[in-house]
Amino acid sequence: MNKFEFQNPVKLYFGEGEIAKVAKEIAPGSKVLVTYGGGSIKRNGIYDQVMAALKDCIVIEFGGIEANPDYDTLMRAVALGKAEKVDFTLAVGGGSIIDGTKFITAAMNYDGDPWDFIVGKAPVPAAKPFGTVLTLPATGSEMNCGAVISRRATKEKYAFHNAKGFPQFSVLDPTAVFSLPKRQIANGIIDTFIHTTEQYLTTAGSPRVMDRFAEGVLLTLVEIAPHLIAEGTPSYDDCANFMMAATMGLNGFLAMGVDEDWATHMIGHELTALHGLDHGVTLAIVWEGTMNVMRREKEAKLLQYAERVWGITGGTSDEIIDKAIAATDNFFRSLGVKTLLGEYGIGEETIVAVRNRFEERKWNLGENGIVTPEKVEQILRCRL
Ligand code: NZQ
Ligand code: ZN
């Protein structure tokens, strides 16, 4: 078990109707910048609930933040927030809106070129205060201090972390899931699944209690996924379990005392940057490659995963691992997601481009830097 430090200051409000509690968290008379996406919140009633909770505040809106939030769009929000001297920012949306807002609230405190702190050339400034109303369970962004920003102009996508940039509070109302397209539910299930494996399928000797928590998240997803993805509106209970699993998957909790991987994520980010694929889709493509290529290094945990999550036991190590990888791939495909690069018309050129990018950045990924650019190429090659 590794040494660790843990602190998570985010206050959660969880349950139907809890959006009204925003009124308790933001002082009357505050000037509030409300950030949101392409308009789903206006169709499902969440916008009206937020505005009702903010009735005693001065509201300034910034809508139109895209999925995979774009740097240039966000810079317009930064200019607006600075000009209006807002007291508080409220993100209403999924990971893209929350991440975008983490950037906006940090950049409002920064005088230089904010791209520098995204790419690690400058320290990330403390963020101005913000909260979130989550509408899509997936990223855990509502309860962590990470953000991922895209820059379409240069086809780049980078993650940054800001220990002084957690949301002050997040409202998790599971009824938000009712209006989600099945494609986004699939993305959210896969994202949560792979956040969990990034912190679980690494080295032997991690805390037993964390292994069991991680397996609990994975088993819950496998159990509820068919209900969530079936035609029609899922039950409140399934939506609530989905939302809780997503938040617990990436709020720092599962990372206590464990080695972390994140290679699948970093490779996936490049596929989004170069081809615009949904984040969840990129993970479903890359994951199997990472597990295949790194199977010796991850052997003990892959065998444990096979047995405890999929009930697979008999055979040689390689046979068991092959079956566990196939079971996971079937699971992703059962959500309607294709998992091969070729199925998205992506080939050789992209594999070379990703390897070159990682070589230029001198990035060795994975637990203890075991996923070199050469391994990245192998990982992608077995997903053609
Ligand atoms: O823009 P609107 O109209 O709101 O529609 C959105 C968007 O098109 C829609 N949507 C959201 N909630 C809805 C809804 N539609 C109907 N009903 C609702 N209740 O869903 C679409 C996708 O939204 P988005 O916010 O992009 O999805 P997600 O939450 O999956 O976020 C993806 C982004 O998060 C980053 C990803 O890289 C990507 O940029 N990540 C952030 C992480 C973090 N901060 O810790 C970790 C993750 O690994 C991930 O990298
Ligand atoms: Zn993710």
CSV table of C-alpha atoms and ligand atoms in Angstrom, one decimal:
chain,number,residue,atom,x,y,z
A,1,MET,CA,0.0,0.0,0.0
A,2,ASN,CA,1.5,3.4,-1.1
A,3,LYS,CA,1.7,6.4,1.1
A,4,PHE,CA,-1.0,9.0,0.2
A,5,GLU,CA,-2.5,12.4,1.1
A,6,PHE,CA,-6.2,12.8,0.6
A,7,GLN,CA,-8.4,15.9,0.8
A,8,ASN,CA,-11.7,16.5,-1.0
A,9,PRO,CA,-13.6,19.7,0.0
A,10,VAL,CA,-16.6,19.3,-2.4
A,11,LYS,CA,-20.0,19.5,-0.7
A,12,LEU,CA,-22.5,17.3,-2.4
A,13,TYR,CA,-26.3,17.6,-2.6
A,14,PHE,CA,-27.7,14.4,-3.9
A,15,GLY,CA,-31.3,13.6,-4.9
A,16,GLU,CA,-34.3,14.7,-6.8
A,17,GLY,CA,-35.2,18.4,-6.5
A,18,GLU,CA,-31.9,19.3,-4.8
A,19,ILE,CA,-31.1,21.9,-7.4
A,20,ALA,CA,-33.1,24.3,-5.2
A,21,LYS,CA,-30.3,24.1,-2.6
A,22,VAL,CA,-28.2,26.2,-4.9
A,23,ALA,CA,-30.0,29.1,-3.2
A,24,LYS,CA,-28.4,28.1,0.1
A,25,GLU,CA,-24.9,28.2,-1.3
A,26,ILE,CA,-24.8,31.5,-3.2
A,27,ALA,CA,-25.4,34.7,-1.3
A,28,PRO,CA,-28.4,36.8,-2.4
A,29,GLY,CA,-27.3,39.7,-4.5
A,30,SER,CA,-24.2,37.9,-5.9
A,31,LYS,CA,-23.3,38.4,-9.5
A,32,VAL,CA,-23.4,34.8,-10.9
A,33,LEU,CA,-22.0,33.7,-14.3
A,34,VAL,CA,-24.0,30.6,-15.3
A,35,THR,CA,-22.2,28.4,-17.9
A,36,TYR,CA,-23.9,25.8,-19.9
A,37,GLY,CA,-23.7,23.8,-23.2
A,38,GLY,CA,-25.8,23.6,-26.3
A,39,GLY,CA,-29.3,23.8,-24.8
A,40,SER,CA,-30.2,20.4,-23.3
A,41,ILE,CA,-30.8,22.2,-19.9
A,42,LYS,CA,-33.5,24.4,-21.5
A,43,ARG,CA,-35.4,21.3,-22.8
A,44,ASN,CA,-35.3,19.2,-19.7
A,45,GLY,CA,-36.3,21.8,-17.2
A,46,ILE,CA,-32.9,22.1,-15.4
A,47,TYR,CA,-32.4,25.6,-16.6
A,48,ASP,CA,-35.7,26.7,-15.0
A,49,GLN,CA,-34.8,25.0,-11.7
A,50,VAL,CA,-31.4,26.8,-11.7
A,51,MET,CA,-33.0,30.2,-12.5
A,52,ALA,CA,-35.6,29.7,-9.7
A,53,ALA,CA,-32.8,29.0,-7.2
A,54,LEU,CA,-30.9,32.1,-8.4
A,55,LYS,CA,-33.9,34.4,-8.3
A,56,ASP,CA,-32.2,36.7,-5.7
A,57,CYS,CA,-28.9,36.9,-7.7
A,58,ILE,CA,-27.8,38.9,-10.7
A,59,VAL,CA,-27.4,36.3,-13.4
A,60,ILE,CA,-25.1,36.5,-16.4
A,61,GLU,CA,-25.3,33.6,-18.9
A,62,PHE,CA,-22.7,32.0,-21.1
A,63,GLY,CA,-24.2,29.2,-23.1
A,64,GLY,CA,-22.8,27.3,-26.1
A,65,ILE,CA,-19.8,25.5,-24.6
A,66,GLU,CA,-19.2,22.5,-26.8
A,67,ALA,CA,-18.6,18.9,-25.8
A,68,ASN,CA,-14.8,18.7,-25.4
A,69,PRO,CA,-14.8,22.4,-24.5
A,70,ASP,CA,-12.9,24.6,-26.9
A,71,TYR,CA,-10.2,27.0,-25.7
A,72,ASP,CA,-11.4,29.8,-27.9
A,73,THR,CA,-15.0,29.5,-26.7
A,74,LEU,CA,-13.9,29.5,-23.1
A,75,MET,CA,-11.7,32.5,-23.6
A,76,ARG,CA,-14.8,34.5,-24.6
A,77,ALA,CA,-16.4,33.4,-21.2
A,78,VAL,CA,-13.2,34.5,-19.4
A,79,ALA,CA,-13.5,37.9,-21.0
A,80,LEU,CA,-17.2,38.2,-20.1
A,81,GLY,CA,-16.5,37.1,-16.5
A,82,LYS,CA,-13.7,39.6,-16.1
A,83,ALA,CA,-15.7,42.4,-17.6
A,84,GLU,CA,-18.7,41.7,-15.4
A,85,LYS,CA,-16.6,41.2,-12.3
A,86,VAL,CA,-18.7,38.2,-11.4
A,87,ASP,CA,-18.6,36.9,-7.7
A,88,PHE,CA,-19.4,33.3,-8.5
A,89,THR,CA,-19.7,30.9,-11.5
A,90,LEU,CA,-22.2,28.1,-11.7
A,91,ALA,CA,-21.6,25.3,-14.2
A,92,VAL,CA,-24.7,23.5,-15.3
A,93,GLY,CA,-23.9,20.5,-17.5
A,94,GLY,CA,-21.7,17.5,-18.0
A,95,GLY,CA,-17.9,17.1,-17.8
A,96,SER,CA,-17.3,19.6,-20.6
A,97,ILE,CA,-19.1,22.4,-19.0
A,98,ILE,CA,-17.6,21.7,-15.5
A,99,ASP,CA,-14.1,21.4,-17.0
A,100,GLY,CA,-14.6,24.5,-19.0
A,101,THR,CA,-15.7,26.3,-15.9
A,102,LYS,CA,-12.7,25.1,-14.0
A,103,PHE,CA,-10.6,26.7,-16.7
A,104,ILE,CA,-12.7,29.9,-16.9
A,105,THR,CA,-12.5,30.5,-13.1
A,106,ALA,CA,-8.8,29.9,-13.0
A,107,ALA,CA,-8.1,32.1,-16.1
A,108,MET,CA,-10.1,34.9,-14.6
A,109,ASN,CA,-7.4,35.1,-12.0
A,110,TYR,CA,-4.5,35.1,-14.6
A,111,ASP,CA,-3.0,37.9,-16.6
A,112,GLY,CA,-0.7,35.9,-19.0
A,113,ASP,CA,-1.7,33.5,-21.7
A,114,PRO,CA,-3.8,30.9,-19.9
A,115,TRP,CA,-2.8,28.1,-22.5
A,116,ASP,CA,0.5,28.1,-20.6
A,117,PHE,CA,-1.0,26.7,-17.4
A,118,ILE,CA,-3.1,24.2,-19.3
A,119,VAL,CA,0.1,22.7,-20.9
A,120,GLY,CA,2.1,22.9,-17.7
A,121,LYS,CA,4.4,25.8,-18.7
A,122,ALA,CA,3.1,27.9,-15.8
A,123,PRO,CA,1.6,27.1,-12.4
A,124,VAL,CA,-2.2,26.9,-12.4
A,125,PRO,CA,-3.7,29.9,-10.6
A,126,ALA,CA,-6.2,29.5,-7.7
A,127,ALA,CA,-9.7,29.5,-9.2
A,128,LYS,CA,-12.4,32.0,-8.4
A,129,PRO,CA,-15.3,30.4,-6.5
A,130,PHE,CA,-17.6,28.1,-8.5
A,131,GLY,CA,-20.2,25.3,-8.0
A,132,THR,CA,-21.8,22.8,-10.3
A,133,VAL,CA,-25.1,21.3,-11.2
A,134,LEU,CA,-24.3,17.9,-12.8
A,135,THR,CA,-26.4,16.7,-15.8
A,136,LEU,CA,-24.3,13.8,-17.0
A,137,PRO,CA,-22.7,11.1,-14.9
A,138,ALA,CA,-19.3,10.2,-16.4
A,139,THR,CA,-16.3,12.3,-15.6
A,140,GLY,CA,-16.3,12.8,-11.8
A,141,SER,CA,-15.4,16.4,-12.6
A,142,GLU,CA,-18.1,17.5,-10.2
A,143,MET,CA,-16.0,16.2,-7.3
A,144,ASN,CA,-12.4,16.5,-8.5
A,145,CYS,CA,-10.0,19.3,-9.4
A,146,GLY,CA,-9.1,18.1,-12.9
A,147,ALA,CA,-10.1,19.6,-16.2
A,148,VAL,CA,-9.5,18.6,-19.9
A,149,ILE,CA,-9.5,21.4,-22.5
A,150,SER,CA,-9.5,21.0,-26.2
A,151,ARG,CA,-8.1,23.4,-28.8
A,152,ARG,CA,-9.6,22.7,-32.2
A,153,ALA,CA,-7.4,25.2,-34.0
A,154,THR,CA,-4.3,23.1,-33.3
A,155,LYS,CA,-6.1,19.7,-32.8
A,156,GLU,CA,-4.8,19.4,-29.2
A,157,LYS,CA,-6.4,18.3,-25.9
A,158,TYR,CA,-4.7,18.6,-22.5
A,159,ALA,CA,-5.6,17.9,-18.9
A,160,PHE,CA,-4.6,20.0,-16.0
A,161,HIS,CA,-5.1,19.8,-12.3
A,162,ASN,CA,-5.7,22.6,-9.8
A,163,ALA,CA,-5.5,21.8,-6.1
A,164,LYS,CA,-7.1,25.3,-5.6
A,165,GLY,CA,-9.8,24.7,-8.1
A,166,PHE,CA,-12.3,22.2,-6.6
A,167,PRO,CA,-16.0,23.1,-6.9
A,168,GLN,CA,-17.4,24.5,-3.7
A,169,PHE,CA,-20.5,22.4,-4.0
A,170,SER,CA,-22.1,20.1,-6.6
A,171,VAL,CA,-25.7,19.2,-7.0
A,172,LEU,CA,-26.3,15.6,-8.2
A,173,ASP,CA,-30.0,15.1,-9.2
A,174,PRO,CA,-30.3,11.7,-10.8
A,175,THR,CA,-33.4,12.7,-12.7
A,176,ALA,CA,-31.1,14.6,-15.1
A,177,VAL,CA,-30.3,11.2,-16.6
A,178,PHE,CA,-33.9,10.8,-17.8
A,179,SER,CA,-33.3,13.1,-20.7
A,180,LEU,CA,-29.8,11.8,-21.7
A,181,PRO,CA,-29.5,10.3,-25.2
A,182,LYS,CA,-28.5,6.6,-25.0
A,183,ARG,CA,-25.2,7.5,-26.7
A,184,GLN,CA,-24.3,9.7,-23.7
A,185,ILE,CA,-25.4,7.1,-21.2
A,186,ALA,CA,-23.1,4.6,-22.9
A,187,ASN,CA,-20.2,7.1,-22.9
A,188,GLY,CA,-20.8,7.8,-19.2
A,189,ILE,CA,-20.9,4.1,-18.3
A,190,ILE,CA,-17.6,3.4,-20.2
A,191,ASP,CA,-15.9,6.5,-18.8
A,192,THR,CA,-16.8,5.5,-15.2
A,193,PHE,CA,-15.7,1.9,-15.9
A,194,ILE,CA,-12.3,2.9,-17.2
A,195,HIS,CA,-11.7,5.6,-14.6
A,196,THR,CA,-12.1,2.7,-12.2
A,197,THR,CA,-9.8,0.3,-14.0
A,198,GLU,CA,-7.1,3.1,-14.4
A,199,GLN,CA,-6.9,3.0,-10.6
A,200,TYR,CA,-7.4,-0.8,-10.2
A,201,LEU,CA,-5.7,-2.7,-13.1
A,202,THR,CA,-2.2,-1.7,-12.2
A,203,THR,CA,0.1,-3.4,-9.7
A,204,ALA,CA,-0.4,-6.2,-7.1
A,205,GLY,CA,-0.3,-5.2,-3.5
A,206,SER,CA,-2.8,-2.3,-3.6
A,207,PRO,CA,-5.0,-1.9,-0.5
A,208,ARG,CA,-7.5,-4.7,-0.4
A,209,VAL,CA,-10.2,-2.3,0.7
A,210,MET,CA,-9.7,-0.2,-2.4
A,211,ASP,CA,-9.7,-3.2,-4.7
A,212,ARG,CA,-13.0,-4.2,-3.3
A,213,PHE,CA,-14.4,-0.6,-3.7
A,214,ALA,CA,-13.2,-0.6,-7.3
A,215,GLU,CA,-14.8,-4.0,-8.0
A,216,GLY,CA,-18.0,-2.7,-6.4
A,217,VAL,CA,-18.1,0.2,-8.9
A,218,LEU,CA,-17.4,-2.2,-11.8
A,219,LEU,CA,-20.0,-4.8,-10.7
A,220,THR,CA,-22.6,-2.1,-10.2
A,221,LEU,CA,-22.0,-0.8,-13.7
A,222,VAL,CA,-22.3,-4.2,-15.2
A,223,GLU,CA,-25.5,-4.8,-13.3
A,224,ILE,CA,-27.3,-1.6,-14.1
A,225,ALA,CA,-26.0,-0.9,-17.7
A,226,PRO,CA,-28.6,-3.1,-19.4
A,227,HIS,CA,-31.4,-1.2,-17.6
A,228,LEU,CA,-29.9,2.2,-18.4
A,229,ILE,CA,-29.3,1.4,-22.1
A,230,ALA,CA,-32.7,-0.4,-22.7
A,231,GLU,CA,-35.3,1.6,-24.6
A,232,GLY,CA,-37.4,4.0,-22.6
A,233,THR,CA,-36.7,6.0,-19.5
A,234,PRO,CA,-34.6,4.2,-16.8
A,235,SER,CA,-35.7,4.0,-13.2
A,236,TYR,CA,-34.7,6.6,-10.6
A,237,ASP,CA,-32.9,4.0,-8.7
A,238,ASP,CA,-30.7,2.9,-11.6
A,239,CYS,CA,-30.0,6.6,-12.5
A,240,ALA,CA,-29.0,7.3,-8.9
A,241,ASN,CA,-26.7,4.3,-8.7
A,242,PHE,CA,-25.1,5.4,-12.1
A,243,MET,CA,-24.6,8.9,-10.8
A,244,MET,CA,-23.1,7.8,-7.5
A,245,ALA,CA,-20.8,5.3,-9.3
A,246,ALA,CA,-19.5,8.0,-11.7
A,247,THR,CA,-18.8,10.4,-8.9
A,248,MET,CA,-17.1,7.8,-6.7
A,249,GLY,CA,-15.1,6.6,-9.7
A,250,LEU,CA,-13.0,9.8,-10.0
A,251,ASN,CA,-13.2,11.9,-6.8
A,252,GLY,CA,-9.8,10.7,-5.6
A,253,PHE,CA,-11.2,8.1,-3.3
A,254,LEU,CA,-10.3,5.0,-5.4
A,255,ALA,CA,-6.8,6.3,-5.8
A,256,MET,CA,-5.9,6.1,-2.1
A,257,GLY,CA,-2.8,4.0,-1.7
A,258,VAL,CA,-2.8,2.6,-5.2
A,259,ASP,CA,-0.6,2.9,-8.3
A,260,GLU,CA,-2.5,4.6,-11.2
A,261,ASP,CA,-2.3,4.0,-14.9
A,262,TRP,CA,-4.1,6.6,-17.1
A,263,ALA,CA,-2.4,5.5,-20.4
A,264,THR,CA,-5.8,4.6,-21.9
A,265,HIS,CA,-7.0,8.1,-21.2
A,266,MET,CA,-4.0,9.9,-22.5
A,267,ILE,CA,-4.1,8.0,-25.7
A,268,GLY,CA,-7.8,8.5,-26.0
A,269,HIS,CA,-7.5,12.2,-25.6
A,270,GLU,CA,-5.3,12.3,-28.7
A,271,LEU,CA,-8.0,10.4,-30.7
A,272,THR,CA,-10.5,13.1,-29.7
A,273,ALA,CA,-8.1,15.8,-30.5
A,274,LEU,CA,-7.3,14.4,-34.0
A,275,HIS,CA,-10.8,13.0,-34.9
A,276,GLY,CA,-13.4,14.5,-32.6
A,277,LEU,CA,-14.5,11.1,-31.2
A,278,ASP,CA,-16.5,11.2,-27.9
A,279,HIS,CA,-14.3,10.7,-24.9
A,280,GLY,CA,-16.1,7.4,-23.9
A,281,VAL,CA,-15.7,6.0,-27.4
A,282,THR,CA,-11.9,6.6,-27.4
A,283,LEU,CA,-11.6,4.7,-24.1
A,284,ALA,CA,-13.6,1.7,-25.4
A,285,ILE,CA,-11.2,1.6,-28.4
A,286,VAL,CA,-7.9,1.9,-26.5
A,287,TRP,CA,-8.6,-0.1,-23.3
A,288,GLU,CA,-8.4,-3.5,-24.8
A,289,GLY,CA,-5.0,-2.6,-26.5
A,290,THR,CA,-3.6,-1.4,-23.2
A,291,MET,CA,-4.6,-4.5,-21.4
A,292,ASN,CA,-3.3,-6.8,-24.2
A,293,VAL,CA,0.1,-5.1,-24.6
A,294,MET,CA,0.7,-4.6,-20.8
A,295,ARG,CA,-0.7,-8.0,-19.8
A,296,ARG,CA,2.5,-9.3,-18.2
A,297,GLU,CA,3.0,-6.1,-16.0
A,298,LYS,CA,-0.7,-6.2,-15.0
A,299,GLU,CA,-1.0,-10.0,-14.8
A,300,ALA,CA,-1.9,-10.3,-11.1
A,301,LYS,CA,-4.6,-7.7,-11.3
A,302,LEU,CA,-6.0,-8.9,-14.6
A,303,LEU,CA,-6.5,-12.3,-13.1
A,304,GLN,CA,-8.2,-10.9,-10.0
A,305,TYR,CA,-10.4,-8.7,-12.3
A,306,ALA,CA,-11.3,-11.8,-14.4
A,307,GLU,CA,-12.4,-13.8,-11.4
A,308,ARG,CA,-14.1,-11.1,-9.3
A,309,VAL,CA,-15.8,-9.1,-12.0
A,310,TRP,CA,-16.6,-11.7,-14.7
A,311,GLY,CA,-16.4,-15.0,-12.7
A,312,ILE,CA,-13.7,-16.3,-15.1
A,313,THR,CA,-11.3,-18.9,-13.6
A,314,GLY,CA,-10.2,-22.0,-15.5
A,315,GLY,CA,-7.2,-22.2,-17.9
A,316,THR,CA,-3.8,-20.6,-18.2
A,317,SER,CA,-3.1,-17.0,-17.3
A,318,ASP,CA,-3.2,-15.9,-20.9
A,319,GLU,CA,-6.5,-17.8,-21.5
A,320,ILE,CA,-8.1,-16.2,-18.5
A,321,ILE,CA,-6.9,-12.7,-19.4
A,322,ASP,CA,-8.1,-13.2,-23.0
A,323,LYS,CA,-11.5,-14.1,-21.8
A,324,ALA,CA,-11.7,-11.1,-19.4
A,325,ILE,CA,-10.7,-8.7,-22.2
A,326,ALA,CA,-13.3,-10.3,-24.5
A,327,ALA,CA,-16.0,-10.0,-21.8
A,328,THR,CA,-15.1,-6.3,-21.3
A,329,ASP,CA,-15.2,-5.7,-25.1
A,330,ASN,CA,-18.6,-7.4,-25.3
A,331,PHE,CA,-19.8,-5.2,-22.5
A,332,PHE,CA,-18.8,-2.1,-24.3
A,333,ARG,CA,-20.3,-3.3,-27.5
A,334,SER,CA,-23.5,-4.2,-25.7
A,335,LEU,CA,-23.8,-0.5,-25.1
A,336,GLY,CA,-23.8,0.2,-28.8
A,337,VAL,CA,-20.2,1.4,-29.0
A,338,LYS,CA,-17.8,0.1,-31.7
A,339,THR,CA,-14.3,-0.6,-30.3
A,340,LEU,CA,-12.0,-0.8,-33.3
A,341,LEU,CA,-10.2,2.1,-34.9
A,342,GLY,CA,-11.0,0.8,-38.4
A,343,GLU,CA,-14.7,1.0,-37.5
A,344,TYR,CA,-14.3,4.8,-37.3
A,345,GLY,CA,-12.2,5.0,-40.5
A,346,ILE,CA,-9.0,5.6,-38.5
A,347,GLY,CA,-5.7,4.0,-39.5
A,348,GLU,CA,-2.0,4.0,-39.7
A,349,GLU,CA,-1.5,7.7,-40.1
A,350,THR,CA,-3.1,8.4,-36.7
A,351,ILE,CA,-1.0,5.7,-34.9
A,352,VAL,CA,2.2,7.4,-36.2
A,353,ALA,CA,0.9,10.8,-35.3
A,354,VAL,CA,0.1,9.8,-31.7
A,355,ARG,CA,3.4,8.1,-31.2
A,356,ASN,CA,5.2,11.1,-32.6
A,357,ARG,CA,3.3,13.5,-30.3
A,358,PHE,CA,4.2,11.4,-27.2
A,359,GLU,CA,7.9,11.2,-28.3
A,360,GLU,CA,8.0,15.0,-28.7
A,361,ARG,CA,6.5,15.5,-25.3
A,362,LYS,CA,8.8,12.9,-23.8
A,363,TRP,CA,5.7,11.2,-22.3
A,364,ASN,CA,6.0,7.8,-20.7
A,365,LEU,CA,2.6,6.8,-19.4
A,366,GLY,CA,1.0,4.2,-17.2
A,367,GLU,CA,2.0,3.1,-13.7
A,368,ASN,CA,5.7,3.9,-13.2
A,369,GLY,CA,6.0,5.1,-16.7
A,370,ILE,CA,5.9,1.7,-18.3
A,371,VAL,CA,3.9,2.7,-21.3
A,372,THR,CA,6.5,4.2,-23.6
A,373,PRO,CA,5.7,5.8,-27.0
A,374,GLU,CA,6.7,2.5,-28.6
A,375,LYS,CA,4.1,0.6,-26.5
A,376,VAL,CA,1.5,3.3,-27.4
A,377,GLU,CA,2.1,2.4,-31.0
A,378,GLN,CA,1.7,-1.3,-30.2
A,379,ILE,CA,-1.5,-0.6,-28.2
A,380,LEU,CA,-3.1,1.3,-31.1
A,381,ARG,CA,-1.9,-1.1,-33.7
A,382,CYS,CA,-3.8,-4.0,-32.1
A,383,ARG,CA,-7.0,-1.9,-32.4
A,384,LEU,CA,-6.8,-1.4,-36.2
B,1,NZQ,O1,-24.5,20.7,-24.7
B,1,NZQ,P1,-25.8,20.2,-24.3
B,1,NZQ,O2,-26.9,20.6,-25.1
B,1,NZQ,O3,-26.0,20.3,-22.8
B,1,NZQ,O4,-25.7,18.5,-24.5
B,1,NZQ,C1,-24.7,17.7,-23.9
B,1,NZQ,C2,-23.6,17.3,-24.8
B,1,NZQ,O5,-24.0,17.3,-26.2
B,1,NZQ,C3,-25.4,16.4,-23.6
B,1,NZQ,N1,-26.1,16.4,-22.2
B,1,NZQ,C4,-25.5,16.6,-21.0
B,1,NZQ,N2,-26.4,16.4,-20.1
B,1,NZQ,C5,-27.6,16.1,-20.7
B,1,NZQ,C6,-27.4,16.1,-22.1
B,1,NZQ,N3,-28.4,15.9,-22.9
B,1,NZQ,C7,-29.6,15.6,-22.4
B,1,NZQ,N4,-29.9,15.6,-21.1
B,1,NZQ,C8,-28.9,15.8,-20.2
B,1,NZQ,N5,-29.1,15.7,-18.9
B,1,NZQ,O6,-24.4,15.5,-23.6
B,1,NZQ,C9,-23.4,15.8,-24.5
B,1,NZQ,C10,-22.0,15.5,-23.9
B,1,NZQ,O7,-21.7,16.3,-22.8
B,1,NZQ,P2,-20.3,16.4,-22.2
B,1,NZQ,O8,-20.3,17.4,-21.0
B,1,NZQ,O9,-19.3,16.7,-23.3
B,1,NZQ,O10,-20.0,14.9,-21.7
B,1,NZQ,P3,-19.1,14.3,-20.6
B,1,NZQ,O11,-19.7,14.5,-19.2
B,1,NZQ,O12,-18.9,12.9,-21.0
B,1,NZQ,O13,-17.7,15.2,-20.6
B,1,NZQ,C11,-16.7,14.9,-21.5
B,1,NZQ,C12,-15.5,15.8,-21.3
B,1,NZQ,O14,-15.0,15.6,-20.0
B,1,NZQ,C13,-13.6,15.3,-20.1
B,1,NZQ,C14,-13.5,14.6,-21.5
B,1,NZQ,O15,-12.2,14.6,-21.9
B,1,NZQ,C15,-14.4,15.5,-22.3
B,1,NZQ,O16,-13.7,16.7,-22.7
B,1,NZQ,N6,-13.1,14.5,-18.9
B,1,NZQ,C16,-13.0,15.1,-17.8
B,1,NZQ,C17,-12.5,14.5,-16.6
B,1,NZQ,C18,-12.3,15.3,-15.4
B,1,NZQ,N7,-12.5,16.6,-15.3
B,1,NZQ,O17,-11.9,14.7,-14.4
B,1,NZQ,C19,-12.0,13.1,-16.6
B,1,NZQ,C20,-12.5,12.4,-17.8
B,1,NZQ,O18,-11.6,11.3,-18.0
B,1,NZQ,C21,-12.6,13.1,-19.1
B,1,NZQ,O19,-11.4,13.2,-19.7
B,2,ZN,ZN,-12.5,9.6,-18.6
